[in-house]
PDB file of C-alpha atoms and ligand atoms in Angstrom:
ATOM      1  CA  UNK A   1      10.006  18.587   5.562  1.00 52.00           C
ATOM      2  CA  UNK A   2       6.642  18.322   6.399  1.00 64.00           C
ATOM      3  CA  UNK A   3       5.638  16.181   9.490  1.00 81.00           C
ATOM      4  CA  UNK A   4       5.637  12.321   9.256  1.00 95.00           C
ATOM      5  CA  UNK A   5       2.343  10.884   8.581  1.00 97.00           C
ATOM      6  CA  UNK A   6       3.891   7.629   9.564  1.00 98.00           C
ATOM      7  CA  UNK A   7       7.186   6.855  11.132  1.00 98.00           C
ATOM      8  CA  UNK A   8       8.427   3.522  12.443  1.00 98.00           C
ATOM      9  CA  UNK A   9      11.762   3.041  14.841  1.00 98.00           C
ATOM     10  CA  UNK A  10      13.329   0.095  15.089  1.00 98.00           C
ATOM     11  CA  UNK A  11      10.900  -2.402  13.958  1.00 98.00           C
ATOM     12  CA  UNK A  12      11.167  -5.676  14.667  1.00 98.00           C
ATOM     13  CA  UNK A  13       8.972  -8.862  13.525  1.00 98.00           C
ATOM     14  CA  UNK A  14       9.585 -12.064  14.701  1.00 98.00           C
ATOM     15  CA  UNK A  15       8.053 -15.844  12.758  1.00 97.00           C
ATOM     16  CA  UNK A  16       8.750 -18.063  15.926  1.00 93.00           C
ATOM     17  CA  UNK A  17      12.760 -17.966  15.876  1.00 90.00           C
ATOM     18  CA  UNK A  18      12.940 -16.257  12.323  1.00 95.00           C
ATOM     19  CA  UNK A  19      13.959 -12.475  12.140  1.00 97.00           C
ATOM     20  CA  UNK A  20      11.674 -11.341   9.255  1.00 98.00           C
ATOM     21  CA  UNK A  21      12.333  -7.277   9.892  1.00 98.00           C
ATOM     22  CA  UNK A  22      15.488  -6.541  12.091  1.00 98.00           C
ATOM     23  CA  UNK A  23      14.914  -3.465  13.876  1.00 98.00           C
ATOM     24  CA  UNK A  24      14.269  -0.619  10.676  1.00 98.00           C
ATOM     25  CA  UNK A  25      13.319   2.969  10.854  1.00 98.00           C
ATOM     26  CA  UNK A  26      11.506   4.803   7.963  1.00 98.00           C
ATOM     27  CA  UNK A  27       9.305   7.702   8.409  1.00 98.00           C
ATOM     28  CA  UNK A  28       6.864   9.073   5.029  1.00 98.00           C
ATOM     29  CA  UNK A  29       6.040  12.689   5.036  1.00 97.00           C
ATOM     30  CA  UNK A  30       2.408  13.760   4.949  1.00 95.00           C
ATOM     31  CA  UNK A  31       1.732  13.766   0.892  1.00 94.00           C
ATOM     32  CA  UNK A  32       4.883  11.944   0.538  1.00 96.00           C
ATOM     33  CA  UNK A  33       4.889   9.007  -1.838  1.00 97.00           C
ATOM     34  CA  UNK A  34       7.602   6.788  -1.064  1.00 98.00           C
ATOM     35  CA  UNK A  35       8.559   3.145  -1.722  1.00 97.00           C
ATOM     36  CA  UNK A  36       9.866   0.374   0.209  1.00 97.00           C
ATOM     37  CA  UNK A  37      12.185  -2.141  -2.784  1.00 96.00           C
ATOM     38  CA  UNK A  38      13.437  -5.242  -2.474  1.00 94.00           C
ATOM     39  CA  UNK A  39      13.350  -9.254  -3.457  1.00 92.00           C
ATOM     40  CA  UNK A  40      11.127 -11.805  -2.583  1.00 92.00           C
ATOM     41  CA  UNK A  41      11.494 -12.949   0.749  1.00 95.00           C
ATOM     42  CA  UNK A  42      12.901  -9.320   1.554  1.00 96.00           C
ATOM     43  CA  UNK A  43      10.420  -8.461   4.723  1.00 97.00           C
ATOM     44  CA  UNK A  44       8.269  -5.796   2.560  1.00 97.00           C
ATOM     45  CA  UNK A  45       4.672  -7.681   3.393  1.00 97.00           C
ATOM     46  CA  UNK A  46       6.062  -8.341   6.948  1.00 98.00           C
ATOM     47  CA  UNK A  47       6.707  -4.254   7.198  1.00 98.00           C
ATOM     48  CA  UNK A  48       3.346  -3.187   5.976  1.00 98.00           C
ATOM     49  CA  UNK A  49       1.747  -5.581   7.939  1.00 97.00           C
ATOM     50  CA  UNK A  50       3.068  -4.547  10.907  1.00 97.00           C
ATOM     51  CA  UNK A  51       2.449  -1.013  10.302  1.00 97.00           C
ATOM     52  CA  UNK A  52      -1.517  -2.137   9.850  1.00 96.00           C
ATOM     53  CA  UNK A  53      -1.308  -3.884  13.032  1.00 95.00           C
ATOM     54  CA  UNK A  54      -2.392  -6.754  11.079  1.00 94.00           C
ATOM     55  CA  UNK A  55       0.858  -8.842  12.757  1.00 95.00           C
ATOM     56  CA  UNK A  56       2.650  -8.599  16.126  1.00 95.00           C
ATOM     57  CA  UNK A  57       6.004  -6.240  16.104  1.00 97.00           C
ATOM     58  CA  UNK A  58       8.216  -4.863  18.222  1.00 97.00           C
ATOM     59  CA  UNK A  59       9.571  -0.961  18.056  1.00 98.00           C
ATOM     60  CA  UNK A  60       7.331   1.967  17.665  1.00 97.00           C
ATOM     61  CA  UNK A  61       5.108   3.184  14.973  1.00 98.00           C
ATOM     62  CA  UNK A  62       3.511   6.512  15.245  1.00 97.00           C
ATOM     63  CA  UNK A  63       1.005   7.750  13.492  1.00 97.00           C
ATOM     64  CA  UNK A  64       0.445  11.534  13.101  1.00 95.00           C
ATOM     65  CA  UNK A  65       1.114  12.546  16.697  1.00 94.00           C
ATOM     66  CA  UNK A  66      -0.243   9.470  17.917  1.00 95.00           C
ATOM     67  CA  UNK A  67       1.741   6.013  18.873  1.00 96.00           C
ATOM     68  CA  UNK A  68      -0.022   3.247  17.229  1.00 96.00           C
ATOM     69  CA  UNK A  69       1.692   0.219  18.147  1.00 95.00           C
ATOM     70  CA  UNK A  70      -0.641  -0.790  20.796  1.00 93.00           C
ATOM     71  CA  UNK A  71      -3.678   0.033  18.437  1.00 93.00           C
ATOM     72  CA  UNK A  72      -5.598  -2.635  17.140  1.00 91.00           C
ATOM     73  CA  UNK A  73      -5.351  -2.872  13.485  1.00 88.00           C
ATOM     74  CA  UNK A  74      -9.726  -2.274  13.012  1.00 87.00           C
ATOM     75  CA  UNK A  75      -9.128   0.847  15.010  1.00 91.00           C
ATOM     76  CA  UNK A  76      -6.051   2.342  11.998  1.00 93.00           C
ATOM     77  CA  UNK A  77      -8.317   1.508   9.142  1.00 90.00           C
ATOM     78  CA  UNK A  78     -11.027   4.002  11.450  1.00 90.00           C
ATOM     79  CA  UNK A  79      -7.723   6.621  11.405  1.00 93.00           C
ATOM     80  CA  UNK A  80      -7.644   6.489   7.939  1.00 94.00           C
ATOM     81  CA  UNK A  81      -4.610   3.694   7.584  1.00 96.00           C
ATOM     82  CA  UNK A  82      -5.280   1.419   4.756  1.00 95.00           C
ATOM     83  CA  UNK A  83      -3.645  -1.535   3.534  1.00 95.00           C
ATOM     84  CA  UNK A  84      -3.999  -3.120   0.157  1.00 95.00           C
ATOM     85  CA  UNK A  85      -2.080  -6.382   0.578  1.00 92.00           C
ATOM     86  CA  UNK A  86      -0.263  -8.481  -1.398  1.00 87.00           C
ATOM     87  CA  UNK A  87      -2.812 -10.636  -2.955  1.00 79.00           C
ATOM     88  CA  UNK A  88      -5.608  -7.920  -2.964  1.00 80.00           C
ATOM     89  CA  UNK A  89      -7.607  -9.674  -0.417  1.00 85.00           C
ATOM     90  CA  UNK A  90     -11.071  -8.814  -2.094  1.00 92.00           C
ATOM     91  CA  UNK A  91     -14.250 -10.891  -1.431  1.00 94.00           C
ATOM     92  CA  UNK A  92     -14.475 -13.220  -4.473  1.00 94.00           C
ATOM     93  CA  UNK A  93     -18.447 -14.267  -3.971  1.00 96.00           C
ATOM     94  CA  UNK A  94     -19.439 -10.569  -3.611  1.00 96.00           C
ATOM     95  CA  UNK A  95     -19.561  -7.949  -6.561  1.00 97.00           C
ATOM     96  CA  UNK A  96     -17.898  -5.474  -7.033  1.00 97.00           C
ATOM     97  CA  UNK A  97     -20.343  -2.723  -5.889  1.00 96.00           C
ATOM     98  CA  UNK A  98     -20.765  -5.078  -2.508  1.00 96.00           C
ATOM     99  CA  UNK A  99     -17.253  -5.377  -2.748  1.00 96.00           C
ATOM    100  CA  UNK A 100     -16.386  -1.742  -2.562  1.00 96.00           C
ATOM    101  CA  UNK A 101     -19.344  -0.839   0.230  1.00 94.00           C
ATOM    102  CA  UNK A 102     -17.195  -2.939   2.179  1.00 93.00           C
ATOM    103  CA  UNK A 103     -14.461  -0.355   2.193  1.00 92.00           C
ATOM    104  CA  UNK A 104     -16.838   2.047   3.539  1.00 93.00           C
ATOM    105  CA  UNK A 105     -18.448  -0.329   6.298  1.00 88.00           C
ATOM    106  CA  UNK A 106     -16.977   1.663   9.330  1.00 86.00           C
ATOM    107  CA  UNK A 107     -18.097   4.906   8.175  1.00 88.00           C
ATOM    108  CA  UNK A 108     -21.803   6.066   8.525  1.00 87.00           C
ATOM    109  CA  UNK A 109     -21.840   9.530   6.616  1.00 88.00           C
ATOM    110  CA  UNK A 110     -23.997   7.962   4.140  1.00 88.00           C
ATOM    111  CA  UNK A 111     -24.449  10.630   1.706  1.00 89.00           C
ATOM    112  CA  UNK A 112     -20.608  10.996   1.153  1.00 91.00           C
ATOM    113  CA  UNK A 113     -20.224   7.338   0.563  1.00 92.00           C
ATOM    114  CA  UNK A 114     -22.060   7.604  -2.166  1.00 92.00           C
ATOM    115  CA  UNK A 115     -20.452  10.598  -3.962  1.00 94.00           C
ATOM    116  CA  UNK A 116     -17.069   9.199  -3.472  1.00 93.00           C
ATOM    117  CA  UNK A 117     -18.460   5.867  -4.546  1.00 95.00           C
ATOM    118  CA  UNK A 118     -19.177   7.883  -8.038  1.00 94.00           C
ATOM    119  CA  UNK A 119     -15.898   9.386  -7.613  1.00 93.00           C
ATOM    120  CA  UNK A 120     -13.986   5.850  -7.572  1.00 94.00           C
ATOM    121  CA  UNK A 121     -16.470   4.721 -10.594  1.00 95.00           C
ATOM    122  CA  UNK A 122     -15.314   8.026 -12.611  1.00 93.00           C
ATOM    123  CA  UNK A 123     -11.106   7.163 -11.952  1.00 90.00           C
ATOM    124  CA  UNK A 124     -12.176   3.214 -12.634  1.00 91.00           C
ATOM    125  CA  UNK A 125     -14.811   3.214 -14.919  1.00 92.00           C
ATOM    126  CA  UNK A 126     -13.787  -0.413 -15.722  1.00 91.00           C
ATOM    127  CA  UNK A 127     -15.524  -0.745 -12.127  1.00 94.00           C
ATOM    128  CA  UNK A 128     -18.520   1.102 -12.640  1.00 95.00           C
ATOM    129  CA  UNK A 129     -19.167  -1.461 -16.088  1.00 96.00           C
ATOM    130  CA  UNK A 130     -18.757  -4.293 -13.672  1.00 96.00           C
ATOM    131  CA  UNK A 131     -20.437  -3.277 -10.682  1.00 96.00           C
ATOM    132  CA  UNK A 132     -22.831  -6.565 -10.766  1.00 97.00           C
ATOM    133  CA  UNK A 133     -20.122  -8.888 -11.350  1.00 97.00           C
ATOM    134  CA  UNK A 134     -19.001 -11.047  -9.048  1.00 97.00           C
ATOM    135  CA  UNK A 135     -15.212  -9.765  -8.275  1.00 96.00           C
ATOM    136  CA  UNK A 136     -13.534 -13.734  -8.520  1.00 95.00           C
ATOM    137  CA  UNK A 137     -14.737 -13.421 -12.108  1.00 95.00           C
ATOM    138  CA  UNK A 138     -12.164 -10.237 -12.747  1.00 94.00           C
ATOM    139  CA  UNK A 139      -9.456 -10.412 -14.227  1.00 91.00           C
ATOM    140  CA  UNK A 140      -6.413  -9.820 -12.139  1.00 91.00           C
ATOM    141  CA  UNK A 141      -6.168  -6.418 -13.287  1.00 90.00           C
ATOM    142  CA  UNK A 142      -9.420  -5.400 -12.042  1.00 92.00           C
ATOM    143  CA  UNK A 143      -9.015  -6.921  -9.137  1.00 94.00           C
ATOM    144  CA  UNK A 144      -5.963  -5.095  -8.277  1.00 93.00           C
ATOM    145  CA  UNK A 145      -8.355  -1.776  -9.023  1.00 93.00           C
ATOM    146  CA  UNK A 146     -10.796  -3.336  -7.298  1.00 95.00           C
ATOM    147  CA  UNK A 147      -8.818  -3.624  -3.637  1.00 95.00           C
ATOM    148  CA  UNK A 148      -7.487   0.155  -4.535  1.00 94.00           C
ATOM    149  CA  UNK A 149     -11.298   0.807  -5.251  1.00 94.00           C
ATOM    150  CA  UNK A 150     -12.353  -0.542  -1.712  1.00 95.00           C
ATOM    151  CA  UNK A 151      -9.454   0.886   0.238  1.00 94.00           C
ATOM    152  CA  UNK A 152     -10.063   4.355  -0.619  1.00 93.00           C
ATOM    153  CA  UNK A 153     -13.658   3.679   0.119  1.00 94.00           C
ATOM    154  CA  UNK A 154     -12.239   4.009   3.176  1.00 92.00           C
ATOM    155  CA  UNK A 155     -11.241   7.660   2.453  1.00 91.00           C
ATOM    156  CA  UNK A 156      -7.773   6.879   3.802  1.00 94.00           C
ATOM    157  CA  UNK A 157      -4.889   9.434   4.846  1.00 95.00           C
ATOM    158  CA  UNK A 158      -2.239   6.555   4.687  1.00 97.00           C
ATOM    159  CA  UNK A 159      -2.371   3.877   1.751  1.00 97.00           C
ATOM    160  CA  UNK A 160      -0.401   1.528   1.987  1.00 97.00           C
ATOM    161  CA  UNK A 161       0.038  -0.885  -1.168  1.00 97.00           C
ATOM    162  CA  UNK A 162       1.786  -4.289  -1.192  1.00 96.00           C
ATOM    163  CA  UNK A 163       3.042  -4.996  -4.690  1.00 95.00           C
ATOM    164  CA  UNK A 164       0.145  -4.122  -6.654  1.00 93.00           C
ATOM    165  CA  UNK A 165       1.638  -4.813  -9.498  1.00 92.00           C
ATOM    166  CA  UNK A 166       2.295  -8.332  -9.003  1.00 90.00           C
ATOM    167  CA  UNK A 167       0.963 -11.382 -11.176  1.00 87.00           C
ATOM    168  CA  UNK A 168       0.008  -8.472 -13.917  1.00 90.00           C
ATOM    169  CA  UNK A 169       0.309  -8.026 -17.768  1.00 88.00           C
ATOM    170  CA  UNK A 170       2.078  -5.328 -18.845  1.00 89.00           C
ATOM    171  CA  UNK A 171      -0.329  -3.184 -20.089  1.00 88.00           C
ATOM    172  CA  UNK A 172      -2.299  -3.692 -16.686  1.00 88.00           C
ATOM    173  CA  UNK A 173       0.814  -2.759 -14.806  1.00 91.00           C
ATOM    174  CA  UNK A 174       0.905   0.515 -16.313  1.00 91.00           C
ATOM    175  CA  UNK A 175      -3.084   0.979 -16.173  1.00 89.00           C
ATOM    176  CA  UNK A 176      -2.866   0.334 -12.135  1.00 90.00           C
ATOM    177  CA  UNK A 177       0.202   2.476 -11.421  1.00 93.00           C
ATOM    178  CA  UNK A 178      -1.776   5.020 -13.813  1.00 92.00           C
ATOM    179  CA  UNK A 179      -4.334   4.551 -10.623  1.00 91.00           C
ATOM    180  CA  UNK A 180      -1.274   4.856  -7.886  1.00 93.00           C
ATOM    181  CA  UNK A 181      -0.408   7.688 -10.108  1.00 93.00           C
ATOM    182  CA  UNK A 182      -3.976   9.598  -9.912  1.00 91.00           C
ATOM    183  CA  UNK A 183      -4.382   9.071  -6.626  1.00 91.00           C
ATOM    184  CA  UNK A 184      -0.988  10.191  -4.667  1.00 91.00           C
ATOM    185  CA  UNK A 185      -1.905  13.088  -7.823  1.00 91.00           C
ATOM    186  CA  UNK A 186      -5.163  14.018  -5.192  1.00 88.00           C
ATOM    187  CA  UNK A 187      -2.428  14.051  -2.006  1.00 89.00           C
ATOM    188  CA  UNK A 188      -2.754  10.784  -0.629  1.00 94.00           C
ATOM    189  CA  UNK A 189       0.009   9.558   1.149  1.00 97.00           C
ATOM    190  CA  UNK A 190       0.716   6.136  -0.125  1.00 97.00           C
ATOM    191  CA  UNK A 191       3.953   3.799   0.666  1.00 98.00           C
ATOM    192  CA  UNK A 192       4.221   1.439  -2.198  1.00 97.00           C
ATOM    193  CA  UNK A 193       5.635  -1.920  -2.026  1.00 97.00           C
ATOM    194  CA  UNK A 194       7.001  -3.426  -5.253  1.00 93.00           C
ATOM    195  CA  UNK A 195       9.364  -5.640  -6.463  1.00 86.00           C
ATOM    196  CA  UNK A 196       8.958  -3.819  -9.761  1.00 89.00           C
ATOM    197  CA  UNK A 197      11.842  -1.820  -8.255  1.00 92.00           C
ATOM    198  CA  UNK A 198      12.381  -0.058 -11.526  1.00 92.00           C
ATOM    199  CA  UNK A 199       8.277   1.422 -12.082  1.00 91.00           C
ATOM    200  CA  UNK A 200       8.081   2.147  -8.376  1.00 94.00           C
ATOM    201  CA  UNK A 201      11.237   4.587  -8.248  1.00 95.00           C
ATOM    202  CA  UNK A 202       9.610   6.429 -11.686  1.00 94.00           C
ATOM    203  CA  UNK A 203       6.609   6.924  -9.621  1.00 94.00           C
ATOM    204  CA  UNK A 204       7.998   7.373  -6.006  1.00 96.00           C
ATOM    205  CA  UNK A 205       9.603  10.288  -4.671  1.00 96.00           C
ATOM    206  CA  UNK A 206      12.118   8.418  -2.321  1.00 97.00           C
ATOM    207  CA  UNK A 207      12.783   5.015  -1.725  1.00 97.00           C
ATOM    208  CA  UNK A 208      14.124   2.742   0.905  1.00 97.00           C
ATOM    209  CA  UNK A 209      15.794  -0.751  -0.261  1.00 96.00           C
ATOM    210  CA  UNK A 210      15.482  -3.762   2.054  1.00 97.00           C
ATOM    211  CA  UNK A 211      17.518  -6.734   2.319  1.00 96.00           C
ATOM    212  CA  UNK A 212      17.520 -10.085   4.618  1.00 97.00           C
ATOM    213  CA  UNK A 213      15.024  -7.636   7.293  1.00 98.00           C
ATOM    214  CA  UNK A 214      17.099  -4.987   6.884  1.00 98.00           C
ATOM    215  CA  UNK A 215      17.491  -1.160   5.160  1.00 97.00           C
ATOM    216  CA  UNK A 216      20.134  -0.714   3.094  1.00 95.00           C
ATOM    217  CA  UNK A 217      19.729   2.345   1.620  1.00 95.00           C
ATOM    218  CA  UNK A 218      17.443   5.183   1.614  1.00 97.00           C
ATOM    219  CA  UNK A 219      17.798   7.659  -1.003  1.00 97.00           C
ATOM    220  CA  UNK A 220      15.218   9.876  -3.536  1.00 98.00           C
ATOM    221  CA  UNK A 221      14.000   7.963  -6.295  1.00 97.00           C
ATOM    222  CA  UNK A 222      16.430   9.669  -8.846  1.00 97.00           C
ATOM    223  CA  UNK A 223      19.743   8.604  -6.904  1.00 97.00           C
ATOM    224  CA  UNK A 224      18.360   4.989  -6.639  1.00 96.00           C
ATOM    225  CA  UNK A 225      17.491   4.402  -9.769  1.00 95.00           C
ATOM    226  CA  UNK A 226      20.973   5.811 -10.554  1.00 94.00           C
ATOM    227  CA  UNK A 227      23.070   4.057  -8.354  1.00 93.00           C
ATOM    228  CA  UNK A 228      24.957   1.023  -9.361  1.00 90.00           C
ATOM    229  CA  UNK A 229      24.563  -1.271  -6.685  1.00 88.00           C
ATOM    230  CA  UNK A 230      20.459  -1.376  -7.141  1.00 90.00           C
ATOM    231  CA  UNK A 231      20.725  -0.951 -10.743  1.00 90.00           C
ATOM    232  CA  UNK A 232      22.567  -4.259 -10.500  1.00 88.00           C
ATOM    233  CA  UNK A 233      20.297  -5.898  -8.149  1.00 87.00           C
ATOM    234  CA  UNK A 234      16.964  -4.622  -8.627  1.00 84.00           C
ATOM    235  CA  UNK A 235      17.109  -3.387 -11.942  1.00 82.00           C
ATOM    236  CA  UNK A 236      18.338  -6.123 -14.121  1.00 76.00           C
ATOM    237  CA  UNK A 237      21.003  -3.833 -15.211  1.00 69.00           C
TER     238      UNK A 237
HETATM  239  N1  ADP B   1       3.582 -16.272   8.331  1.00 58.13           N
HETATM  240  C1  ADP B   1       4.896 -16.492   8.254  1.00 58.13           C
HETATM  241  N2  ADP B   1       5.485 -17.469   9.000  1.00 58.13           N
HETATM  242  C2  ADP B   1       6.811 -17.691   8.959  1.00 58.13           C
HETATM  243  N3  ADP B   1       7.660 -16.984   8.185  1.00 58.13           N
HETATM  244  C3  ADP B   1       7.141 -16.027   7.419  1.00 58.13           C
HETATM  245  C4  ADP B   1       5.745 -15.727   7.404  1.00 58.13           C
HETATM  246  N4  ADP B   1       5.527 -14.701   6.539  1.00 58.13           N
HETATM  247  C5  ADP B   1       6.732 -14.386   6.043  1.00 58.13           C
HETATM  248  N5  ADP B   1       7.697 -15.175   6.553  1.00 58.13           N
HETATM  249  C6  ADP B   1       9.130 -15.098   6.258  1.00 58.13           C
HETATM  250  O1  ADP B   1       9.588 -13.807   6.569  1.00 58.13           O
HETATM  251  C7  ADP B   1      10.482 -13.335   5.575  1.00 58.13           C
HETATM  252  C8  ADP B   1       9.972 -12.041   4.971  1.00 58.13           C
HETATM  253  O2  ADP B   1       8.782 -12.308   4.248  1.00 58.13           O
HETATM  254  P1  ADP B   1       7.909 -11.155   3.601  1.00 58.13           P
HETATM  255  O3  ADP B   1       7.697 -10.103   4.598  1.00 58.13           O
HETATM  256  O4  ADP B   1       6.717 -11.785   3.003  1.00 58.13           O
HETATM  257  O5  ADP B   1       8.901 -10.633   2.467  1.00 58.13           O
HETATM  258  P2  ADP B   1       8.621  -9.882   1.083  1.00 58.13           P
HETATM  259  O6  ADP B   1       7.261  -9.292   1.138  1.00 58.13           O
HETATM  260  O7  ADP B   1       9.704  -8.879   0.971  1.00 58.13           O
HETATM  261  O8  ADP B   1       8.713 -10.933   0.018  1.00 58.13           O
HETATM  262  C9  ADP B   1      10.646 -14.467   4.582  1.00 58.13           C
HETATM  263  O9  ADP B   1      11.792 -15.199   4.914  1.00 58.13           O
HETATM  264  C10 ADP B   1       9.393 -15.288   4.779  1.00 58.13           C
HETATM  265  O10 ADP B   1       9.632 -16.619   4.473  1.00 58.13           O
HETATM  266 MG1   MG B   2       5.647  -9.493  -0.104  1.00 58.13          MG
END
């Protein structure tokens, strides 16, 4: 295998008394696309999170060679760690053309901003239509493409995407994990979080399945989607 482009050991995150993520380990390969399964309530948002520094853990995470868990979480998304969360976080008043120079606002190579901007308009053309529109007006479709949009503004190593998916039609499910699909294609590392257990295994090469704070299994995609136990929990099978 190739080295870990992130790796966590024994990760722990703590709500006041409540034990949201109970000491796991998981490590994604450089190019790797893996995801992280589960139901609501699971820990998923609580793992990413803490892998953005975004929330207080305990454990280590490391980062390429580097330990991150005494990094501030600004300081990762300079290191080429981005998070999409759950929610897509995007800035409602601002268009989408201010919306996605926002992914870009720690970098200063202005030139290259701009020709991945036109590369991000080319793989979401739906974008580039709606560039003057102000983003709360999307739909939530486009606003999922939108936070993928401003994240890889970014030009991020590590993307890291917390149920994307969710809250979607069907036929915008499948157009943004077309958009997952294109860009792990250009050898991103991405660790997808989905509850969509079923279109996140077709997608991902491995998987890890969490339950109560806790992994229960870690396996490639094919064994998981084939074995009972999460075809009976996660699968609706
Ligand atoms: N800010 C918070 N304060 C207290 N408890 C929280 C908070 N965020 C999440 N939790 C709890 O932590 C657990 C894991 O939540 P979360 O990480 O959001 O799971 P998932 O993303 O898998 O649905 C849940 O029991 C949830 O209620
Ligand atoms: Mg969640």
């Amino acid at each position: 295998m190739a080295q870990a482009l992130i790796e966590a050991l024994n990760l722990e995150v703590h709500y006041g008394g409540i034990a949201a993520v109970k000491g796991i380990s998981f490590a994604v390969e450089e190019g790797e696309m893996v995801c992280l399964i589960g139901a609501n309530g699971a820990g998923k948002t609580s793992t990413l999170k803490a892998l953005a520094r975004m929330i207080p853990a305990r454990g280590e995470i490391h980062y390429g060679k580097e330990r991150i868990d005494g990094t501030p979480g600004y300081d990762l998304i300079r290191k080429g760690l981005a998070l999409v969360p759950e929610g897509r976080g995007i800035f409602a008043r601002l268009t989408v053309a201010e919306n996605l120079s926002m992914g870009a606002y720690h970098r200063n190579d202005t030139a290259d901003i701009a020709v991945d901007l036109d590369k991000i308009y080319v793989m979401l053309p739906r974008l580039k239509e709606r560039a003057a529109q102000v983003a709360g007006t999307l739909s939530g479709g486009e606003q999922q493409m939108l936070a993928i949009g401003r994240a890889l503004m970014g030009r991020p190593k590590l993307l890291l995407l917390d149920e994307p998916s969710m809250g979607l039609a069907p036929l915008m499910v499948e157009k943004v994990f077309e958009v997952v699909r294109d860009v792990a294609a250009q050898g991103m590392t991405v660790l997808l979080v989905e509850q969509n257990a079923k279109l996140a295994l077709e997608l991902c090469s491995r998987g890890y399945v969490m339950e109560s704070g806790s992994i229960t299994v870690a396996d490639t995609a094919a064994n998981l989607l084939a074995d009972e136990r999460v075809r009976a929990a996660y699968l609706g099978e």
